[in-house]
PDB file of C-alpha atoms and ligand atoms in Angstrom:
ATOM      1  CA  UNK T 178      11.551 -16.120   5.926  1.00  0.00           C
ATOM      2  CA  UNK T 179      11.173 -12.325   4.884  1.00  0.00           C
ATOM      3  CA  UNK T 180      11.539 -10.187   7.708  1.00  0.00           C
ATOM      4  CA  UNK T 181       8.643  -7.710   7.558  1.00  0.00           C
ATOM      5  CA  UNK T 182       9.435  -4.220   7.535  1.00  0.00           C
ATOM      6  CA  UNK T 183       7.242  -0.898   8.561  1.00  0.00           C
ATOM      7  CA  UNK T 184       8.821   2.189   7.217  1.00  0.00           C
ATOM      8  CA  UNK T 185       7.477   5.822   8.514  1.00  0.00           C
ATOM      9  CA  UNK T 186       7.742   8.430   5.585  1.00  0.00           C
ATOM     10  CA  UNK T 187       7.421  11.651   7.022  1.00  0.00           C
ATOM     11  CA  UNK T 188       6.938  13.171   3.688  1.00  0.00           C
ATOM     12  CA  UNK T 189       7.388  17.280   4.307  1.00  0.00           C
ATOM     13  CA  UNK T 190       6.722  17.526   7.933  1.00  0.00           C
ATOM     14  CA  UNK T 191       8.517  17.953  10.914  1.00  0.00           C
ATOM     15  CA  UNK T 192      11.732  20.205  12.404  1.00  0.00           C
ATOM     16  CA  UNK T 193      14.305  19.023  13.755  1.00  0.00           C
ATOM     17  CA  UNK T 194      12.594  19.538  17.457  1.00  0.00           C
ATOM     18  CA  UNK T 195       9.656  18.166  16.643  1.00  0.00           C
ATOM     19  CA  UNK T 196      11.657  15.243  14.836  1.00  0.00           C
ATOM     20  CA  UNK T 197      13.459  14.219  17.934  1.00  0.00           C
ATOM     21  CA  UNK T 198      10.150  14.072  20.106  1.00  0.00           C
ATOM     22  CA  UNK T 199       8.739  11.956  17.047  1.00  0.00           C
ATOM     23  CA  UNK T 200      11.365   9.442  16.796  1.00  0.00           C
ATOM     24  CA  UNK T 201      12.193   9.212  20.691  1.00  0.00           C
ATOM     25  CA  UNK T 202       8.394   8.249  21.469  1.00  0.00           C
ATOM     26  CA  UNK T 203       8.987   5.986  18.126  1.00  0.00           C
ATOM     27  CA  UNK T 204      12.141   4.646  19.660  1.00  0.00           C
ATOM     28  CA  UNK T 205      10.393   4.014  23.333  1.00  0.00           C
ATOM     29  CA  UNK T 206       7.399   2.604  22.093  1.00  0.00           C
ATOM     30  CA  UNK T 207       9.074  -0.050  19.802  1.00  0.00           C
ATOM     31  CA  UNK T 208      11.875  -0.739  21.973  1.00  0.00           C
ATOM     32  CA  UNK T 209      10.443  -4.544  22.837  1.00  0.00           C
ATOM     33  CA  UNK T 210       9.640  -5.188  18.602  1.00  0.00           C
ATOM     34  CA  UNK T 211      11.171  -8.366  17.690  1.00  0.00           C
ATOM     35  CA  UNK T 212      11.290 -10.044  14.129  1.00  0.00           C
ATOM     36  CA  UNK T 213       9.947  -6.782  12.466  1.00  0.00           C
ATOM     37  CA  UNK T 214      12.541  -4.227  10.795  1.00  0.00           C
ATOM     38  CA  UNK T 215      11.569  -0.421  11.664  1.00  0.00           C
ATOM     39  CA  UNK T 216      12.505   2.731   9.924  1.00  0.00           C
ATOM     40  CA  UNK T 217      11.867   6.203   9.819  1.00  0.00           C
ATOM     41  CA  UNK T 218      12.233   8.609   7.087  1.00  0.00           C
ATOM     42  CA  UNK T 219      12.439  12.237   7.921  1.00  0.00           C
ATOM     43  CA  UNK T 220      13.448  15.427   5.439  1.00  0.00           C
ATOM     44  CA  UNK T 221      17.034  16.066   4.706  1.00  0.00           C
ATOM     45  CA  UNK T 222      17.416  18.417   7.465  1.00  0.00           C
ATOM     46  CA  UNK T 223      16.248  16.131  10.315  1.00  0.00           C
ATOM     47  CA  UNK T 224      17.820  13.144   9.098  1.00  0.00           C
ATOM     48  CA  UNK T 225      21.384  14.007  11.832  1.00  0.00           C
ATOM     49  CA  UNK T 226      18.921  14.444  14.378  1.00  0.00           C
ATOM     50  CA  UNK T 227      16.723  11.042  14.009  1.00  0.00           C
ATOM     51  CA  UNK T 228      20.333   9.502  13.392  1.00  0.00           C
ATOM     52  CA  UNK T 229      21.196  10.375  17.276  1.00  0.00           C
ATOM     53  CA  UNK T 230      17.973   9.543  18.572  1.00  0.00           C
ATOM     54  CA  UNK T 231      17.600   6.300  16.835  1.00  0.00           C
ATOM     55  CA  UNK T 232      21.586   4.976  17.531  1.00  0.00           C
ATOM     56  CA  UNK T 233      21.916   1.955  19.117  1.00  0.00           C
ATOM     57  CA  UNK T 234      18.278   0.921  18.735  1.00  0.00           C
ATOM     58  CA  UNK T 235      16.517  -1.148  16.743  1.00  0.00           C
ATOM     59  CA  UNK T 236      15.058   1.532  14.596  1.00  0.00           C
ATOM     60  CA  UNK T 237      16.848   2.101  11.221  1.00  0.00           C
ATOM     61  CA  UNK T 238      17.405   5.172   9.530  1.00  0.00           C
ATOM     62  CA  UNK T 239      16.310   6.068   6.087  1.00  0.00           C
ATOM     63  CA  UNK T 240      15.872   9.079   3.287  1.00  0.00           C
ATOM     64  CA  UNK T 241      13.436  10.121   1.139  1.00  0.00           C
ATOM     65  CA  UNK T 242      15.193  10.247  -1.993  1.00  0.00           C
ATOM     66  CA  UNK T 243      19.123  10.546  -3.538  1.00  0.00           C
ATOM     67  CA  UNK T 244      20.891  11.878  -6.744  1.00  0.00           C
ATOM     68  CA  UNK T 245      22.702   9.140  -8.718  1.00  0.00           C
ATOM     69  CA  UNK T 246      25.787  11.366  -9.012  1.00  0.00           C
ATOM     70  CA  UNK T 247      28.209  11.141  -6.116  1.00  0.00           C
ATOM     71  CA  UNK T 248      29.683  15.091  -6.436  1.00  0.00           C
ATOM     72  CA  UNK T 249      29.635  18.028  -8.220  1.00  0.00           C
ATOM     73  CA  UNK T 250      28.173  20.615 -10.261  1.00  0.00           C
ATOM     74  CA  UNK T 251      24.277  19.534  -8.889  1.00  0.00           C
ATOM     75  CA  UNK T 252      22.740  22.172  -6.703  1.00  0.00           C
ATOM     76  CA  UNK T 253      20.476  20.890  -4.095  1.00  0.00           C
ATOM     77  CA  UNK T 254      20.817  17.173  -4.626  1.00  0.00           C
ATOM     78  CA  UNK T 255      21.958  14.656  -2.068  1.00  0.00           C
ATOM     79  CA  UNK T 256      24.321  11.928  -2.888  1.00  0.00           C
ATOM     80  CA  UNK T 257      23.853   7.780  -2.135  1.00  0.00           C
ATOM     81  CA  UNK T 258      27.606   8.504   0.347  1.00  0.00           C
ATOM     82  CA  UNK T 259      26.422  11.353   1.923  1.00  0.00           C
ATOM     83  CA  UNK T 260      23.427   9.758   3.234  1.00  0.00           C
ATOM     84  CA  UNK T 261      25.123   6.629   4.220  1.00  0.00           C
ATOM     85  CA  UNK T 262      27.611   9.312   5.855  1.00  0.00           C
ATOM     86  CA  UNK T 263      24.718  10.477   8.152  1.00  0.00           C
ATOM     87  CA  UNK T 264      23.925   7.126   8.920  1.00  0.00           C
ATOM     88  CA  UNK T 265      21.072   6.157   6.638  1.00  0.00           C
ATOM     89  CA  UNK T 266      20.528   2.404   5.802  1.00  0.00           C
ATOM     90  CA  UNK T 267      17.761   2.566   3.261  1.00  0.00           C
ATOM     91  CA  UNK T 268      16.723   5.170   0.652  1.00  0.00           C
ATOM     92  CA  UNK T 269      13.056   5.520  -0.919  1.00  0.00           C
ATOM     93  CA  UNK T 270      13.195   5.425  -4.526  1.00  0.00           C
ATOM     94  CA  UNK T 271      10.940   7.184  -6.890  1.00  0.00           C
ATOM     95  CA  UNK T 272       7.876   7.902  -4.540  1.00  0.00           C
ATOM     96  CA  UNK T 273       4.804   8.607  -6.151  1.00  0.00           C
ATOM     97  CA  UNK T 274       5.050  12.283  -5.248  1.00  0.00           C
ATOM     98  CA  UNK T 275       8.300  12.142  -6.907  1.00  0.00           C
ATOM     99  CA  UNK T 276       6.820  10.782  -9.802  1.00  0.00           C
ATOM    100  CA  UNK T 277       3.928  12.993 -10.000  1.00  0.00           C
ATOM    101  CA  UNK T 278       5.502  16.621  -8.779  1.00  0.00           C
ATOM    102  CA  UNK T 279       8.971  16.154  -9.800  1.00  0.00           C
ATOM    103  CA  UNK T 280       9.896  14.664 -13.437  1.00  0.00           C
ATOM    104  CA  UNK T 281      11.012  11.276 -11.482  1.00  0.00           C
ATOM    105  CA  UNK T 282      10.724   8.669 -14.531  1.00  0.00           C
ATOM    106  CA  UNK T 283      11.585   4.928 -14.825  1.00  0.00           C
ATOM    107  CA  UNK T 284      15.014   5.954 -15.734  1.00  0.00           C
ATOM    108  CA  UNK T 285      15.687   7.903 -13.002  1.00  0.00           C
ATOM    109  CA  UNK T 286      14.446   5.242 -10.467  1.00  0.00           C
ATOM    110  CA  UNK T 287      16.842   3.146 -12.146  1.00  0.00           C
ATOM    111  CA  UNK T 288      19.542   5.186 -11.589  1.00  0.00           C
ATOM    112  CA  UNK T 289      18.825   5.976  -7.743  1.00  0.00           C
ATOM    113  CA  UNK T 290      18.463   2.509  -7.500  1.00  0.00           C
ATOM    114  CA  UNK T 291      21.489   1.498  -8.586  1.00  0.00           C
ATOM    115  CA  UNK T 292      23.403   4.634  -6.647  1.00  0.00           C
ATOM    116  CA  UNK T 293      21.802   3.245  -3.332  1.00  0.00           C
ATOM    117  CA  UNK T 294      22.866  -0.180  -3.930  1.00  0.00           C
ATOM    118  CA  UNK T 295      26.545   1.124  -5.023  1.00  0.00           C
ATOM    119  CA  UNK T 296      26.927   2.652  -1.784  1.00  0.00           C
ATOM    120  CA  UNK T 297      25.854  -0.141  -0.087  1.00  0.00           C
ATOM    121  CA  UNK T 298      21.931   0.942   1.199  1.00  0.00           C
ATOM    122  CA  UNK T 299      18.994  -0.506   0.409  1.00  0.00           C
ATOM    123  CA  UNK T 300      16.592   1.144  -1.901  1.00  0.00           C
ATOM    124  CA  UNK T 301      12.496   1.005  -1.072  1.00  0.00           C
ATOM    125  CA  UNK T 302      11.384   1.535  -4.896  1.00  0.00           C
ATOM    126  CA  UNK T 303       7.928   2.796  -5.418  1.00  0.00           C
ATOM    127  CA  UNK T 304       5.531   1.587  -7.965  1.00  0.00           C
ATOM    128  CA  UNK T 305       2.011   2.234  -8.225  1.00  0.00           C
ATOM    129  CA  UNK T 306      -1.358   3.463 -10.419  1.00  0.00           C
ATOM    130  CA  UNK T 307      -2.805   6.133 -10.450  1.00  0.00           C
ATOM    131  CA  UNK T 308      -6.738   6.026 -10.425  1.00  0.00           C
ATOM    132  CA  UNK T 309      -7.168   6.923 -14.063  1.00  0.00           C
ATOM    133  CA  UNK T 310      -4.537   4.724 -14.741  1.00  0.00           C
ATOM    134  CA  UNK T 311      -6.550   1.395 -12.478  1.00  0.00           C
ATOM    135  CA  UNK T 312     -10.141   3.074 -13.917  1.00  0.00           C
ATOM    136  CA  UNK T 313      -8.493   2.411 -17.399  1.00  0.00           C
ATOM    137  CA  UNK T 314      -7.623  -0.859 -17.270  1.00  0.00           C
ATOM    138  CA  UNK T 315      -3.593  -0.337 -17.132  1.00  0.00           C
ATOM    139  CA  UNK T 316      -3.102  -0.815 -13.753  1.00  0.00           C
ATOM    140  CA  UNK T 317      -1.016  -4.056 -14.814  1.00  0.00           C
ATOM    141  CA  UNK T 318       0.953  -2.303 -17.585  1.00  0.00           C
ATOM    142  CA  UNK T 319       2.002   0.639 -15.204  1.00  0.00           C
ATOM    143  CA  UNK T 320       3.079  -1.575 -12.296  1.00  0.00           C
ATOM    144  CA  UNK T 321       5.076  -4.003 -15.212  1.00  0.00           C
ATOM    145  CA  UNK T 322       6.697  -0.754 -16.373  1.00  0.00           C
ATOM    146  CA  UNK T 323       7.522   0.770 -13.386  1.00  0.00           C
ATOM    147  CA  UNK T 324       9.223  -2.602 -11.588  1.00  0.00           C
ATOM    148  CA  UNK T 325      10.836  -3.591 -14.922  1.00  0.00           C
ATOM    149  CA  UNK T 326      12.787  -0.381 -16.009  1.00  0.00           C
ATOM    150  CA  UNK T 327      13.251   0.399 -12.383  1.00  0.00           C
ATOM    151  CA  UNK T 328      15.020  -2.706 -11.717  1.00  0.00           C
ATOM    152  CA  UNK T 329      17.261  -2.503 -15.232  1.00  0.00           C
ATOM    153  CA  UNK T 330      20.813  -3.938 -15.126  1.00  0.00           C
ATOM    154  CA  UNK T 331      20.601  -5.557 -11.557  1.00  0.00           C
ATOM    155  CA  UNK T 332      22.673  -8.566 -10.524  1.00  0.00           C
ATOM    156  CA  UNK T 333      20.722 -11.189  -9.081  1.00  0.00           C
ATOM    157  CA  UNK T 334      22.726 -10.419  -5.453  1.00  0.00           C
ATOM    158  CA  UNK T 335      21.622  -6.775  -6.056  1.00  0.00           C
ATOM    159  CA  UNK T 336      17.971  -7.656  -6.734  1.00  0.00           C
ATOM    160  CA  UNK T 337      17.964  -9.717  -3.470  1.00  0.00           C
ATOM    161  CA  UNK T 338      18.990  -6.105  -1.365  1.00  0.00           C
ATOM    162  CA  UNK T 339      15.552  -4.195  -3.109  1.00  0.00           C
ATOM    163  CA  UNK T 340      12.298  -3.655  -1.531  1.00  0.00           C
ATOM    164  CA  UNK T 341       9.459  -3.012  -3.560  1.00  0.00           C
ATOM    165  CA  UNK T 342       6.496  -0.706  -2.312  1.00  0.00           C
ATOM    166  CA  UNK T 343       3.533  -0.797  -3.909  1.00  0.00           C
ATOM    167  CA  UNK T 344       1.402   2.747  -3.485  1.00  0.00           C
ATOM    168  CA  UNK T 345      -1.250   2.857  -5.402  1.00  0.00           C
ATOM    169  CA  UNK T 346      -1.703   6.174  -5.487  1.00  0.00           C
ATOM    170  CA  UNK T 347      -5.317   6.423  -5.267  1.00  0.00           C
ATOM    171  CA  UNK T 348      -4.615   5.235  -1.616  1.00  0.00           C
ATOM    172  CA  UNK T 349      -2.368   7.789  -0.986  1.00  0.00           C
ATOM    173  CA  UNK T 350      -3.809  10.295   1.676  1.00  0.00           C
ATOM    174  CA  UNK T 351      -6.805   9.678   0.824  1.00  0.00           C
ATOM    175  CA  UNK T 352      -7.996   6.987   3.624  1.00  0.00           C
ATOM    176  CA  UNK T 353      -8.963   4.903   0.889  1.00  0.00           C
ATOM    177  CA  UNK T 354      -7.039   1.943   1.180  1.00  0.00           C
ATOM    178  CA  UNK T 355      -6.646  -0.933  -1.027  1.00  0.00           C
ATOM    179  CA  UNK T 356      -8.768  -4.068   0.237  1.00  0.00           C
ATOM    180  CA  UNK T 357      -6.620  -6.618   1.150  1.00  0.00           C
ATOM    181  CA  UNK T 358      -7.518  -8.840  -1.651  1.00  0.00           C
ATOM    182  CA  UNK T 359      -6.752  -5.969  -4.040  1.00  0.00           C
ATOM    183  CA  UNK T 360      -2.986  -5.161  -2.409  1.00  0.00           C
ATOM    184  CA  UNK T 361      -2.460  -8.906  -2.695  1.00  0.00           C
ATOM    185  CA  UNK T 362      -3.361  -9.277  -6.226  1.00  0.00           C
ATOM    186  CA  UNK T 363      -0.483  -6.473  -7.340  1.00  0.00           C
ATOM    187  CA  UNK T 364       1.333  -8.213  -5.062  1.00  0.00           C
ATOM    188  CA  UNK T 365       1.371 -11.417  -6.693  1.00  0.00           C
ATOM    189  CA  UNK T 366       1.559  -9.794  -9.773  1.00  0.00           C
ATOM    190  CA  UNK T 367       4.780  -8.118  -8.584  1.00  0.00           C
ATOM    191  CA  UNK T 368       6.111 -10.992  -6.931  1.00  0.00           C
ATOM    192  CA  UNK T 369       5.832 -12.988 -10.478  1.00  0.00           C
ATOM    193  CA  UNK T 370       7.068 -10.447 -12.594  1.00  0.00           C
ATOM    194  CA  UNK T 371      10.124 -10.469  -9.725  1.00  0.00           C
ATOM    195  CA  UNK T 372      10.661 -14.297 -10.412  1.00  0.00           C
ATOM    196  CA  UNK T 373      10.918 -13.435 -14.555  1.00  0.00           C
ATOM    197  CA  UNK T 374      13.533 -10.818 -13.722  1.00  0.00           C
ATOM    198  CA  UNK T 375      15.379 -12.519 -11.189  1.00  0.00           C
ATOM    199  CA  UNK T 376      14.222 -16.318 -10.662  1.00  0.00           C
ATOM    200  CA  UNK T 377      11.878 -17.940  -8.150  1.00  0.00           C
ATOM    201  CA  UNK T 378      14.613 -17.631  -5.205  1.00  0.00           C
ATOM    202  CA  UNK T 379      15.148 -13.989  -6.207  1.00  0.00           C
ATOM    203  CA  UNK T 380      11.379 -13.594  -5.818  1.00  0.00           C
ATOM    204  CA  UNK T 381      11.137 -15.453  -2.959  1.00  0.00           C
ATOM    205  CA  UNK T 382      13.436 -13.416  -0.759  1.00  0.00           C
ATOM    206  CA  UNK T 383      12.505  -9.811  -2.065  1.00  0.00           C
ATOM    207  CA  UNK T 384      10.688  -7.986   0.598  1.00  0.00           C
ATOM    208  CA  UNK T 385       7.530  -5.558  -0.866  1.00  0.00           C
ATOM    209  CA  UNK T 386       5.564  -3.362   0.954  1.00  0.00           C
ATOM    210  CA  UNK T 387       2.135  -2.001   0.641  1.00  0.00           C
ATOM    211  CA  UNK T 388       1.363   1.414   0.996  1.00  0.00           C
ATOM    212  CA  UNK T 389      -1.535   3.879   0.722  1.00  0.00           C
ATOM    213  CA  UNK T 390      -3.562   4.785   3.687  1.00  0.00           C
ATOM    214  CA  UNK T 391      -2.221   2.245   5.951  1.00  0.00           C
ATOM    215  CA  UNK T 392      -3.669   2.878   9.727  1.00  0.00           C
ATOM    216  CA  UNK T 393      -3.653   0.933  12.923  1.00  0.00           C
ATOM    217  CA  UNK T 394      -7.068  -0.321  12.265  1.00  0.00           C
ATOM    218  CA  UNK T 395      -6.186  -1.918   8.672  1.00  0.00           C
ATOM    219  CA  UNK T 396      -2.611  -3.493   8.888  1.00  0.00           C
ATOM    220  CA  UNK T 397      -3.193  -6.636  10.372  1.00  0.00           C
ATOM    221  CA  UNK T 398      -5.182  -7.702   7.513  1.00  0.00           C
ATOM    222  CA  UNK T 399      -2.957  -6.555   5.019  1.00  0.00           C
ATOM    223  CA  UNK T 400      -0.002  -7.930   6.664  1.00  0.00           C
ATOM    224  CA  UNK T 401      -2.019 -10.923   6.595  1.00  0.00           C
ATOM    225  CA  UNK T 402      -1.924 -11.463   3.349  1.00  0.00           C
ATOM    226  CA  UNK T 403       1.127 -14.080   1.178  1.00  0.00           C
ATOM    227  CA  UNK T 404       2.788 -11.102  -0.614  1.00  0.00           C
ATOM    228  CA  UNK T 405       2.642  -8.237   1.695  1.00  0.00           C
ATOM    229  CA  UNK T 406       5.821  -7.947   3.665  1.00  0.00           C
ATOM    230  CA  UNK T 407       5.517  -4.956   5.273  1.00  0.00           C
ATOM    231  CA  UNK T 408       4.278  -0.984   5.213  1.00  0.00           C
ATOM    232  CA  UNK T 409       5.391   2.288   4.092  1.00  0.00           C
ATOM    233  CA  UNK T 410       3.411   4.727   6.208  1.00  0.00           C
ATOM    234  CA  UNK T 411       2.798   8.400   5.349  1.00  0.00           C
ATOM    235  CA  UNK T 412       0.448  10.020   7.990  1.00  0.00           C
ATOM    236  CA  UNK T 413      -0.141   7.203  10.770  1.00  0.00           C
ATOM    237  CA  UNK T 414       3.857   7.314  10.816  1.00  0.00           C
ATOM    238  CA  UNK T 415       3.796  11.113  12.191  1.00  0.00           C
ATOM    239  CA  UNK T 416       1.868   9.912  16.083  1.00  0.00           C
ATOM    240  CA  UNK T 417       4.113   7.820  18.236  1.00  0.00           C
ATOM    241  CA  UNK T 418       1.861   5.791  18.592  1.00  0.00           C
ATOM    242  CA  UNK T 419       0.184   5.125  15.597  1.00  0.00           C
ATOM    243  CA  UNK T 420       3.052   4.150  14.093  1.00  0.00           C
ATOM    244  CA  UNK T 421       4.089   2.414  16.832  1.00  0.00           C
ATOM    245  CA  UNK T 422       0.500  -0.026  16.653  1.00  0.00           C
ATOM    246  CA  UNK T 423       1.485  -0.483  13.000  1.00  0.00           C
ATOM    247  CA  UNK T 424       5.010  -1.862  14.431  1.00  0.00           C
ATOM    248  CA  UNK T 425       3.292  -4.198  16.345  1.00  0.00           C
ATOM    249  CA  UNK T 426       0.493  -5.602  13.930  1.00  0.00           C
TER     250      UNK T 426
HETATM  251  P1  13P G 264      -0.407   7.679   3.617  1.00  0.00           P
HETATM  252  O1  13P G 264      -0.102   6.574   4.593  1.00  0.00           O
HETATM  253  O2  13P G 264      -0.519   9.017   4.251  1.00  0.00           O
HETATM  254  O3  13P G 264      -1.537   7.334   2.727  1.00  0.00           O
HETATM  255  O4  13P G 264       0.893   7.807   2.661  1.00  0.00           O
HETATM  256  C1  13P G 264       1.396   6.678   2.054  1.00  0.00           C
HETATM  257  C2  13P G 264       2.705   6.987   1.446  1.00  0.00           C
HETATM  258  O5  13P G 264       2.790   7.694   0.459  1.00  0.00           O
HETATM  259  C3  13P G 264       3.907   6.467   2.101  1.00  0.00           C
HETATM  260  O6  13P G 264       5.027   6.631   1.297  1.00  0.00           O
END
């Protein structure tokens, strides 16, 4: 009933040259994917590029991250419209690195979220521990936090549009990936705290991702599991056809 989905975040890599190779061999080598939603996510500058090459296909288009202001006085920020004016169909919320590097808080996730979903895209909102954070004993009281301010103020036909990914970050780059048992405990834990925000058929339909050192040889077991719907892939997502085995898990 939930379509899977296997999202490539490029993170800070590729020109546009070397972003149209990328998402042509991404294109060719998914071309035959059925019942499986694909997206890549390259920087700002690439993203007219990857919007030619992926046109037409079944490959989706998404950004990295969005103000929550639509114009003005904002230097350097990107607006929900524009990106949906370059052809962008979903828009990663809050990433980790956002969170960690860049000030992003709760708050802010909130209001991306709610600037995606006003412009009619669908927002991937990160959550996730950090290992201090898991070796503490919070991991449960971060994830809570994160998912409940982030989703703040959301009709239940708005809450239906979200996906969730949960990074831990300690899996982040780092080849150490979650065991599949562990991704599908924060899962579940996400997937009830969904259904006390939103209701069981709320919960039910909203798609969430795992993420964190996801690689050819690991994502059939994780997909395997109830609560994982999907993948957001940092560095298997920059080979063809890495990402392209992930596709086809
Ligand atoms: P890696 O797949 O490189 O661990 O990155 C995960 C991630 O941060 C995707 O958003």
């Amino acid at each position: 009933m939930r379509t899977p989905i296997i999202a490539g975040n490029w993170k800070l890599n590729k020109n546009r040259a070397e972003a149209e190779v990328l998402a042509k061999g991404v294109v060719e080598a998914v071309k035959d994917a059925k019942g499986v939603e694909v997206i890549l996510c390259p920087v700002f500058t690439a993203l007219e590029t990857v919007a030619r090459v992926v046109a037409g296909t079944n490959v989706k288009l998404g950004a990295q991250d969005v103000y929550w202001e639509e114009t003005g006085a904002f230097t350097g920020e990107v607006s929900g419209s524009l990106l949906k004016d370059i052809g962008c169909t979903y828009v990663i919320v809050a990433h980790s690195e956002r969170r960690q590097f860049f000030g992003e808080t709760n708050e802010t996730a909130n209001k991306k979220v709610k600037a995606v979903l006003k412009n009619g895209l669908t927002p991937i909102l990160c959550v996730g521990e950090t290992l201090a954070e898991r070796e503490a004993g919070k991991m449960e009281a971060v994830v809570s936090a994160h998912v409940r301010h982030g989703l703040v103020g959301l009709s239940v036909a708005e809450l239906e549009q979200i996906v969730i990914a949960y990074e831990p970050v300690w899996a982040i780059g780092t080849g150490k990936t979650a065991t599949p048992q562990q991704a599908q405990d924060v899962h579940a834990l996400i997937r009830s705290l969904l259904k006390e925000i939103g209701g069981e058929t709320v919960a039910a339909k909203m798609r969430i991702q795992y993420g964190g050192s996801v690689k050819p040889d690991n994502v059939k077991e994780l997909m395997a599991q109830p609560d994982i719907d999907g993948a957001l892939v940092g560095g298997a997502s920059l080979k063809a056809d890495s990402f392209a085995a992930l596709v086809k898990f």
